[in-house]
Amino acid sequence: MKEVLSLTEGWSLSYSDNLLHAQVPGCVHTDLLAAGLIPDPFLGVNEPAVAWVGQRAWTYARDLPASDTTGEEHERTDLVFDGLDTAATITLDGRELGRTRNMHRRYRFDVTGRHGRLEVDFASAYDEAASVRALTGERPNVYPEPFQYIRKMACSFGWDWGPTLVTAGIWRPVRLERWSTARLADVRPLVTVHDGTGRVELRVEVERTAQGTARSLAVRATVGDGLAEARGVVEGTHAVLTLEVPDVSLWWPRGYGDQPLYDLELELTEEAAGPGAEERPLDSWHRRIGFRTVQLDRSADEHGTGFTLVVNGERIFARGVNWIPDDVFPSRITPDRYRTRLRQTADAGVDLVRIWGGGIYEDDAFYDACDEMGLMVWQDFLFACAAYPEEQPLRGEVEAEARDNVVRLMPHPSLVLWNGNNENLWGFRDWDWEPELRGDSWGGGYYLDLLPRIVAELDPTRPYTAGSPWSGSWEHHPNDPAHGTHHSWEVWNRRDYTEYRDSVPRFVSEFGWQAPPAVATLRRALPGERLAPDSPGMLHHQKAEDGNGKLNRGVERHFVLPEDDFDRWHYLTQVVQARAIATGIEHWRSHWPVCAGTIVWQINDCWPVSSWAAIDGDGRLKPLYHELRRVYADRLLTLQPGDGDGGPVLAVVNQSAEPWQARVTLRRLRADGTEVAEHVIDVTVAARAVHRRTVPQDLAPAQGSAKEFLVADSEDLRSVHLPVTDREFTYPVPHYDVAVESPMGAGTGNVEVVVTAHTLVRDLLLQADRLGPDAVCDTGLRTLLPGEQLRLRVTGATDTGANAVRAALFCVEPA
């Protein structure tokens, strides 16, 4: 039977005459940090001080004893790397085993009978990129870094939310595999469902030793605990098995059903040589699978060209988020960290996670968690925001990388879509690439030919789309909102968030608005700095072009921009971020099924930074996170401005599986809370449907009124509509009482904050991290009417005094 020996211990890292302990998996930066040789690049303005790390060569080394690679029990010993970052030469006892130039591939080398000093020499990623660029010629890029010339995590070269920390190292596990006769090289399970019967077609590739060339081999597969079994012989190096599971339980996205997973086991054996002899086990393979169907409906209709995911025949409005690497040093991301971040994601009402093309193909632990939580995965191939050469040596690397990762990831039922690239089709058409290229390759051959052929060959059970955004063909602009997927970036970059309502794209796969991280995150990341929007550390941890200018303009459109009041500025930027995303999602959800999904940019961060994330770089929840939980809930109540001279529109959105008998109370109120008119509407909304109606005329505040507003309430849902911006509205000076209760006893850090409003209190927010770095509040922005009471639950606080709690409370104030 194949034997596996981990090689994660005993490594050293050297450069010049320096030698230090290396952690594997790991990277150069984390080893230097552990040795105290570089400052933490996440703190202050330290990042440029460690730029030299990515500019030079590094060597990992350890001894490989003869006993590990030589023995009578095994004919072959392979050295297997699950990930090398990136351009490396591997030698054993001074003799070259091979060279690598791709972070996103697995590598295997025959080291049978060889031993001695094992070295992995990493060239500078910049040097590797320069050598490739010299062969292929220049290509346009949205950033001044050469990431499109090397198959490496693009965002390690920096992005408009990430630092430039160009890594090197053995970033995924390394091991020896010792085996005889044959081993399982690739296993591809094609999982389908027909009329309630699950079907698994297993396509198996084996590798044989020289002695095993003529041996008779067999494969045996089982699903679950005896639910299905199949056996077959290996013809040469190939075998195909088919298993059928009657009355199979379907895997569903979260919110649509359960996520049953089945163990799929495969064993490779050498057949018995004669009477009385037993089969000899050689190798085994195990994955968990789920049975479900997935299609992508791209039919043309009166609105354009659709883009709707259909799982098990159910058409789905995708409630999505974009995912970036959760750490700029991805070897630090543990399975527990994946599970924590993805549990937070699911708890926000999300049912789809898009893995963005400038990052990595994540570890299996990521997809395992998505399988269990019902989070659909949209997987980009790793191309983003640049023209990519299609010549060698890149083309061969791209094909090998795609084949490797399609086979690795296809067992996961959560994976529902392959996507060719991020923004490159759009960039070719709109960002002046075409004239600059003058006919040179730019990646179109990857997205429109190579990658769809690989997916069709290896994983025909899933849909493929050429890019995001992409209209489906060159007959339409790549980012045409009426066709396919759309990225909405005019809003944020140049326009106010209210302009999300100007169109109804078929599927919004990127849109977002920035805000700073939590105050406790800033205090940790910027030690000793007096916080201000333009303080040195704040500006360094703002990577977007004119990022603070866009933040300030976003605030100024709705509020008076605070001067010399960082806490107020911080609060208002959080409010605007949450409102911006809510505005887009509420509008687009209210237009289902024309719009079939939204994917917010972004759920997470890779370091402490002002960004579009809902969860900041230290894992703290921004107000946006709580707002996502509201607007991505199965049931949503929203007031939308009317078209033209029409009054506001009430939209009642029901994404649950049951009809919703909603009783909606509409109230027209004056700014002081006095009720002008009230009307109760009983609405029946079918499952997975939307009900829209114009608000009765007597309930609609006059257009341009700064003294009246409209509120809609149903159960615990509320929507507020103001006819003017907040800075124009005549808000009263907010007045509310605060009481602190300790239901679990004093000193536990767990308290309930009771707020009683005596006036209109708009967008009340308790910033719990001001009560202690680990403190968390269960609620985000809330609006209270006079006489209403709100109970906020806080855990992990170190300061629960009434004065501290009141100081951590913020709300909208009159201009």
Coordinates of C-alpha atoms in Angstrom, one line a residue, residues 311-767:
V311 CA -29.8 24.4 -8.9
N312 CA -31.9 21.2 -8.8
G313 CA -34.3 23.0 -11.1
E314 CA -34.7 25.9 -8.7
R315 CA -34.0 29.4 -10.1
I316 CA -32.0 31.3 -7.6
F317 CA -31.4 35.0 -6.8
A318 CA -27.7 34.7 -5.7
R319 CA -26.9 36.6 -2.5
G320 CA -23.2 36.8 -3.0
V321 CA -19.9 38.2 -1.8
N322 CA -16.5 38.4 -3.4
W323 CA -13.7 36.6 -1.6
I324 CA -10.0 37.6 -1.6
P325 CA -7.2 35.7 0.1
D326 CA -7.8 36.1 3.8
D327 CA -4.2 36.9 4.5
V328 CA -1.5 38.3 2.1
F329 CA 0.6 35.4 3.5
P330 CA -1.9 32.6 2.6
S331 CA 0.2 29.9 4.3
R332 CA -1.1 31.4 7.6
I333 CA -4.7 30.6 6.8
T334 CA -5.7 27.5 8.8
P335 CA -8.8 25.3 8.4
D336 CA -10.2 26.9 11.5
R337 CA -9.7 30.4 10.2
Y338 CA -11.4 29.4 6.9
R339 CA -14.3 27.9 8.9
T340 CA -14.7 31.0 11.1
R341 CA -14.7 33.4 8.2
L342 CA -17.1 31.3 6.1
R343 CA -19.4 30.8 9.1
Q344 CA -19.5 34.6 9.4
T345 CA -20.3 34.8 5.7
A346 CA -23.1 32.3 5.9
D347 CA -24.5 34.0 9.0
A348 CA -24.8 37.2 7.0
G349 CA -27.3 35.6 4.7
V350 CA -24.9 34.9 1.9
D351 CA -25.4 31.8 -0.3
L352 CA -22.7 32.4 -2.9
V353 CA -18.9 33.2 -2.6
R354 CA -17.0 34.3 -5.7
I355 CA -13.3 33.5 -5.4
W356 CA -11.7 36.4 -7.3
G357 CA -9.2 35.9 -10.0
G358 CA -6.3 37.9 -8.5
G359 CA -5.9 35.5 -5.6
I360 CA -5.5 31.7 -5.3
Y361 CA -7.3 28.5 -5.7
E362 CA -8.1 28.1 -2.0
D363 CA -7.2 25.1 0.1
D364 CA -9.5 22.1 0.2
A365 CA -10.5 23.2 3.7
F366 CA -12.3 26.2 2.2
Y367 CA -14.4 24.1 -0.2
D368 CA -15.1 21.5 2.5
A369 CA -16.6 24.2 4.7
C370 CA -18.6 25.6 1.8
D371 CA -19.9 22.1 1.0
E372 CA -21.1 21.7 4.6
M373 CA -22.6 25.3 4.9
G374 CA -24.4 25.3 1.6
L375 CA -22.3 28.2 0.2
M376 CA -22.2 28.0 -3.6
V377 CA -18.7 28.7 -5.0
W378 CA -18.1 30.7 -8.1
Q379 CA -14.4 30.0 -9.0
D380 CA -12.4 32.4 -11.1
F381 CA -9.5 31.1 -13.1
L382 CA -6.6 33.3 -11.9
F383 CA -6.5 36.2 -14.3
A384 CA -7.3 39.8 -13.2
C385 CA -7.1 43.3 -14.5
A386 CA -4.3 42.9 -17.0
A387 CA -3.5 41.7 -20.6
Y388 CA -1.9 38.2 -20.2
P389 CA 0.6 36.9 -22.9
E390 CA -0.5 33.7 -24.5
E391 CA 3.0 32.6 -25.7
Q392 CA 5.3 30.1 -24.0
P393 CA 6.3 29.6 -21.3
L394 CA 3.0 31.0 -19.9
R395 CA 0.6 29.1 -22.1
G396 CA 1.8 25.7 -21.1
E397 CA 1.7 26.8 -17.4
V398 CA -1.8 28.1 -17.8
E399 CA -3.1 24.8 -19.3
A400 CA -1.3 22.7 -16.7
E401 CA -2.6 24.9 -13.8
A402 CA -6.2 24.8 -15.1
R403 CA -6.1 21.0 -15.5
D404 CA -4.6 20.5 -12.1
N405 CA -7.2 22.6 -10.3
V406 CA -10.3 21.5 -12.2
V407 CA -9.5 17.9 -11.2
R408 CA -8.7 18.8 -7.6
L409 CA -11.8 20.9 -7.0
M410 CA -14.5 19.1 -9.1
P411 CA -15.6 16.7 -6.3
H412 CA -17.0 19.6 -4.3
P413 CA -20.8 20.1 -4.7
S414 CA -20.5 23.7 -3.6
L415 CA -18.6 24.6 -6.7
V416 CA -21.2 25.7 -9.2
L417 CA -19.4 27.9 -11.8
W418 CA -16.1 28.3 -13.5
N419 CA -15.2 31.8 -14.6
G420 CA -12.4 32.7 -17.1
N421 CA -11.1 36.0 -15.6
N422 CA -11.8 39.2 -13.8
E423 CA -12.4 42.3 -15.9
N424 CA -9.9 41.4 -18.7
L425 CA -12.5 41.2 -21.5
W426 CA -13.9 44.6 -20.3
G427 CA -10.3 45.9 -20.1
F428 CA -9.5 44.9 -23.7
R429 CA -12.5 46.8 -25.0
D430 CA -12.6 49.8 -22.8
W431 CA -9.2 50.5 -21.2
D432 CA -7.2 51.4 -24.3
W433 CA -5.6 48.0 -24.4
E434 CA -6.5 47.1 -27.9
P435 CA -4.6 49.9 -29.7
E436 CA -1.6 49.4 -27.3
L437 CA -1.4 45.7 -28.0
R438 CA -1.3 46.2 -31.8
G439 CA -2.4 42.6 -32.4
D440 CA -0.4 40.9 -29.7
S441 CA -2.0 38.3 -27.6
W442 CA -3.8 39.4 -24.4
G443 CA -5.6 36.4 -22.9
G444 CA -8.7 36.2 -25.1
G445 CA -7.5 32.8 -26.3
Y446 CA -7.5 31.6 -22.7
Y447 CA -10.9 32.8 -21.8
L448 CA -12.7 32.0 -25.1
D449 CA -11.0 28.9 -26.2
L450 CA -8.5 27.1 -23.9
L451 CA -10.3 27.2 -20.6
P452 CA -13.8 26.4 -21.9
R453 CA -12.3 23.4 -23.7
I454 CA -10.6 22.2 -20.5
V455 CA -13.8 22.5 -18.5
A456 CA -15.8 20.8 -21.2
E457 CA -13.3 17.9 -21.3
L458 CA -12.7 17.4 -17.6
D459 CA -15.8 18.8 -15.8
P460 CA -18.8 19.0 -18.1
T461 CA -21.2 18.9 -15.1
R462 CA -20.7 22.6 -14.4
P463 CA -21.2 25.7 -16.5
Y464 CA -18.4 28.0 -17.6
T465 CA -18.5 31.7 -18.3
A466 CA -15.7 33.5 -20.1
G467 CA -15.3 36.4 -17.6
S468 CA -16.8 38.8 -15.2
P469 CA -18.1 41.1 -16.5
W470 CA -19.1 39.5 -19.8
S471 CA -22.2 40.0 -21.9
G472 CA -21.9 36.5 -23.5
S473 CA -20.5 37.6 -26.9
W474 CA -18.7 40.5 -28.6
E475 CA -22.2 41.4 -30.1
H476 CA -22.7 43.5 -26.9
H477 CA -20.3 45.6 -24.8
P478 CA -18.6 43.3 -22.2
N479 CA -20.1 45.3 -19.3
D480 CA -23.5 45.9 -20.8
P481 CA -25.9 45.7 -17.8
A482 CA -28.7 44.2 -20.0
H483 CA -26.6 41.2 -20.9
G484 CA -24.9 38.7 -18.6
T485 CA -22.8 39.9 -15.7
H486 CA -22.1 43.5 -14.8
H487 CA -19.5 45.3 -12.6
S488 CA -20.9 48.6 -11.2
W489 CA -17.9 50.9 -10.5
E490 CA -19.0 54.3 -11.8
V491 CA -20.9 54.4 -8.5
W492 CA -18.1 54.8 -5.8
N493 CA -15.5 56.0 -8.3
R494 CA -17.5 59.0 -9.7
R495 CA -21.2 58.8 -8.7
D496 CA -23.4 58.7 -5.7
Y497 CA -24.7 55.4 -4.4
T498 CA -28.3 56.5 -5.1
E499 CA -27.5 56.0 -8.8
Y500 CA -27.4 52.3 -8.3
R501 CA -31.2 52.7 -8.9
D502 CA -30.7 53.9 -12.4
S503 CA -30.5 50.5 -14.0
V504 CA -31.5 46.8 -13.4
P505 CA -28.5 44.7 -14.5
R506 CA -29.2 41.0 -15.2
F507 CA -26.5 40.0 -12.6
V508 CA -24.3 42.4 -10.6
S509 CA -21.1 40.4 -10.0
E510 CA -19.1 43.3 -8.5
F511 CA -20.1 46.5 -6.7
G512 CA -18.9 48.1 -3.5
W513 CA -18.2 51.1 -1.3
Q514 CA -15.3 51.7 1.1
A515 CA -15.0 52.4 4.8
P516 CA -12.2 52.2 7.3
P517 CA -11.8 49.2 9.6
A518 CA -12.9 49.2 13.2
V519 CA -11.3 51.6 15.6
A520 CA -9.7 48.8 17.6
T521 CA -8.2 47.5 14.4
L522 CA -6.8 50.9 13.6
R523 CA -5.4 51.3 17.1
R524 CA -3.6 48.0 16.8
A525 CA -2.3 48.6 13.3
L526 CA -1.3 52.2 13.9
P527 CA 0.3 52.1 17.4
G528 CA 1.0 55.5 18.9
E529 CA -0.6 57.4 16.0
R530 CA -3.2 60.1 16.6
L531 CA -5.9 58.9 14.3
A532 CA -7.1 61.3 11.6
P533 CA -8.3 60.6 8.1
D534 CA -5.1 62.0 6.7
S535 CA -2.6 60.8 9.3
P536 CA 0.4 59.0 7.9
G537 CA -0.7 55.5 8.9
M538 CA -4.3 56.0 7.7
L539 CA -3.1 57.2 4.3
H540 CA -0.6 54.3 4.0
H541 CA -3.4 51.9 4.9
Q542 CA -5.6 53.4 2.1
K543 CA -4.5 51.8 -1.2
A544 CA -7.3 53.0 -3.5
E545 CA -6.6 55.8 -6.0
D546 CA -8.0 58.9 -4.3
G547 CA -9.6 56.6 -1.8
N548 CA -10.0 59.2 1.0
G549 CA -11.3 61.7 -1.6
K550 CA -14.0 59.3 -2.6
L551 CA -14.8 58.5 1.0
N552 CA -15.2 62.2 1.7
R553 CA -17.3 63.0 -1.3
G554 CA -19.5 60.1 -0.5
V555 CA -20.1 61.5 3.0
E556 CA -20.5 65.1 1.7
R557 CA -23.3 64.2 -0.6
H558 CA -25.4 63.2 2.4
F559 CA -23.9 64.8 5.5
V560 CA -21.8 67.7 6.6
L561 CA -18.2 66.4 6.5
P562 CA -16.8 66.6 10.0
E563 CA -13.7 68.8 10.5
D564 CA -11.1 67.6 13.1
D565 CA -13.5 65.0 14.5
F566 CA -12.1 61.6 13.5
D567 CA -14.7 59.6 15.5
R568 CA -17.5 61.4 13.7
W569 CA -15.8 60.9 10.3
H570 CA -15.3 57.3 11.0
Y571 CA -18.9 56.8 12.0
L572 CA -20.3 58.6 8.9
T573 CA -18.1 56.6 6.5
Q574 CA -19.4 53.4 8.0
V575 CA -23.0 54.7 7.6
V576 CA -22.4 55.6 4.0
Q577 CA -20.8 52.2 3.2
A578 CA -23.7 50.3 4.7
R579 CA -26.3 52.5 3.1
A580 CA -24.6 52.3 -0.3
I581 CA -24.6 48.5 -0.4
A582 CA -28.1 48.3 1.0
T583 CA -29.3 50.7 -1.7
G584 CA -28.0 48.6 -4.5
I585 CA -29.2 45.2 -3.1
E586 CA -32.6 46.4 -2.1
H587 CA -33.2 47.9 -5.6
W588 CA -31.9 44.9 -7.5
R589 CA -33.6 42.3 -5.3
S590 CA -36.9 44.2 -5.8
H591 CA -36.5 43.6 -9.5
W592 CA -36.1 39.8 -9.4
P593 CA -36.3 37.8 -11.7
V594 CA -34.9 40.4 -14.2
C595 CA -31.9 40.8 -11.9
A596 CA -30.8 37.3 -10.7
G597 CA -28.0 38.1 -8.2
T598 CA -25.6 40.5 -6.5
I599 CA -22.0 39.8 -5.4
V600 CA -20.8 42.5 -3.1
W601 CA -17.2 43.6 -3.3
Q602 CA -16.0 42.3 -0.7
I603 CA -16.5 40.1 2.3
N604 CA -13.0 40.0 3.8
D605 CA -9.6 41.7 3.9
C606 CA -6.0 40.4 3.8
W607 CA -4.6 43.0 6.2
P608 CA -5.8 46.1 8.2
V609 CA -6.9 48.6 5.6
S610 CA -9.6 51.0 4.5
S611 CA -11.5 48.9 2.0
W612 CA -14.7 47.6 0.6
A613 CA -14.8 44.7 3.1
A614 CA -17.6 43.9 5.5
I615 CA -15.2 42.0 7.8
D616 CA -12.0 44.0 8.4
G617 CA -8.4 42.7 8.4
D618 CA -8.5 41.8 12.1
G619 CA -11.8 39.9 11.7
R620 CA -14.0 42.6 13.2
L621 CA -17.4 43.1 11.8
K622 CA -18.2 46.5 10.2
P623 CA -21.7 47.9 10.2
L624 CA -21.9 46.7 6.6
Y625 CA -21.8 43.1 7.8
H626 CA -24.9 43.6 9.9
E627 CA -26.6 45.4 6.9
L628 CA -25.8 42.5 4.7
R629 CA -27.5 40.2 7.2
R630 CA -30.6 42.4 6.9
V631 CA -30.7 42.9 3.1
Y632 CA -29.7 39.3 2.3
A633 CA -32.4 37.8 4.7
D634 CA -35.1 35.7 3.1
R635 CA -37.6 38.4 3.8
L636 CA -36.9 42.0 2.9
L637 CA -39.0 45.1 3.2
T638 CA -37.9 48.1 1.2
L639 CA -39.2 51.5 0.1
Q640 CA -37.9 52.6 -3.3
P641 CA -38.2 56.1 -4.8
G642 CA -40.9 56.3 -7.4
D643 CA -40.2 56.9 -11.1
G644 CA -40.7 60.4 -12.3
D645 CA -43.7 62.0 -10.6
G646 CA -44.8 58.7 -9.0
G647 CA -44.7 58.2 -5.3
P648 CA -42.5 55.8 -3.4
V649 CA -42.8 52.1 -4.2
L650 CA -43.1 49.5 -1.5
A651 CA -41.3 46.2 -2.4
V652 CA -41.9 43.1 -0.3
V653 CA -39.3 40.4 -1.2
N654 CA -39.8 36.8 -0.2
Q655 CA -37.0 34.5 -1.0
S656 CA -38.2 31.8 1.4
A657 CA -39.8 28.5 0.3
E658 CA -43.2 29.4 1.8
P659 CA -45.7 32.2 0.9
W660 CA -45.4 35.3 3.2
Q661 CA -48.6 36.7 4.6
A662 CA -47.2 40.2 5.4
R663 CA -49.0 42.9 7.3
V664 CA -47.2 46.1 6.5
T665 CA -47.8 49.3 8.4
L666 CA -47.0 52.5 6.5
R667 CA -46.7 55.7 8.4
R668 CA -46.1 59.2 7.2
L669 CA -44.3 61.1 10.0
R670 CA -43.0 64.5 10.7
A671 CA -39.4 64.9 11.8
D672 CA -40.5 65.4 15.4
G673 CA -42.2 62.0 15.2
T674 CA -45.7 63.2 14.9
E675 CA -47.8 60.9 12.8
V676 CA -49.6 62.5 9.8
A677 CA -51.1 59.4 8.3
E678 CA -51.1 55.6 8.7
H679 CA -52.3 52.7 6.5
V680 CA -52.0 48.9 7.1
I681 CA -51.6 46.8 4.0
D682 CA -52.0 43.0 3.9
V683 CA -49.8 41.5 1.3
T684 CA -49.4 37.9 0.2
V685 CA -46.1 37.2 -1.5
A686 CA -45.6 33.9 -3.2
A687 CA -42.4 31.8 -2.4
R688 CA -39.3 33.1 -4.2
A689 CA -41.2 36.2 -5.4
V690 CA -41.5 39.9 -5.1
H691 CA -44.6 42.1 -4.6
R692 CA -44.3 45.8 -5.7
R693 CA -46.9 48.5 -5.2
T694 CA -47.0 52.3 -5.2
V695 CA -47.5 53.8 -1.8
P696 CA -50.9 55.5 -1.4
Q697 CA -50.7 59.1 -2.3
D698 CA -51.8 60.4 1.1
L699 CA -48.9 58.5 2.7
A700 CA -46.2 59.8 0.4
P701 CA -44.2 62.8 1.8
A702 CA -44.2 65.7 -0.6
Q703 CA -41.3 65.6 -3.0
G704 CA -38.4 67.6 -1.7
S705 CA -39.9 67.8 1.8
A706 CA -37.3 68.2 4.5
K707 CA -39.8 67.8 7.3
E708 CA -41.6 64.5 6.6
F709 CA -40.6 61.0 6.1
L710 CA -42.1 57.5 5.4
V711 CA -41.7 54.4 7.5
A712 CA -42.7 50.8 6.6
D713 CA -42.8 48.1 9.3
S714 CA -43.7 44.4 9.1
E715 CA -42.8 42.1 12.0
D716 CA -39.2 43.0 12.9
L717 CA -38.5 44.6 9.5
R718 CA -38.3 48.3 8.9
S719 CA -37.6 50.6 5.9
V720 CA -37.2 54.4 6.1
H721 CA -37.7 56.7 3.1
L722 CA -36.6 60.4 3.2
P723 CA -37.5 62.6 0.3
V724 CA -34.2 64.6 0.6
T725 CA -30.7 63.8 1.7
D726 CA -29.8 63.7 5.4
R727 CA -28.0 67.0 5.3
E728 CA -31.2 68.7 4.0
F729 CA -33.5 66.9 6.4
T730 CA -34.6 68.8 9.6
Y731 CA -33.5 66.2 12.1
P732 CA -34.2 66.9 15.7
V733 CA -31.3 66.9 18.1
P734 CA -31.3 63.2 19.1
H735 CA -32.3 62.4 22.6
Y736 CA -32.3 59.0 24.1
D737 CA -31.7 57.3 27.5
V738 CA -29.1 54.5 27.9
A739 CA -29.2 51.8 30.5
V740 CA -26.6 49.0 31.0
E741 CA -27.8 45.6 32.3
S742 CA -25.6 42.6 33.2
P743 CA -27.9 39.6 33.0
M744 CA -24.9 37.2 33.6
G745 CA -23.5 39.2 36.5
A746 CA -21.1 42.1 36.8
G747 CA -17.6 41.6 35.5
T748 CA -18.5 39.0 32.8
G749 CA -18.0 41.5 29.9
N750 CA -21.5 40.5 28.6
V751 CA -24.1 43.2 28.9
E752 CA -27.3 44.4 27.4
V753 CA -27.5 48.0 26.5
V754 CA -31.1 49.3 26.5
V755 CA -31.7 52.5 24.5
T756 CA -35.0 54.4 24.8
A757 CA -35.6 57.0 22.2
H758 CA -37.4 60.3 23.0
T759 CA -36.9 61.7 19.4
L760 CA -36.2 60.2 16.0
V761 CA -32.8 58.5 16.3
R762 CA -31.5 57.7 12.9
D763 CA -28.9 55.0 12.3
L764 CA -27.9 54.4 15.9
L765 CA -24.7 52.4 16.1
L766 CA -22.9 50.9 19.1
Q767 CA -19.2 50.5 18.2

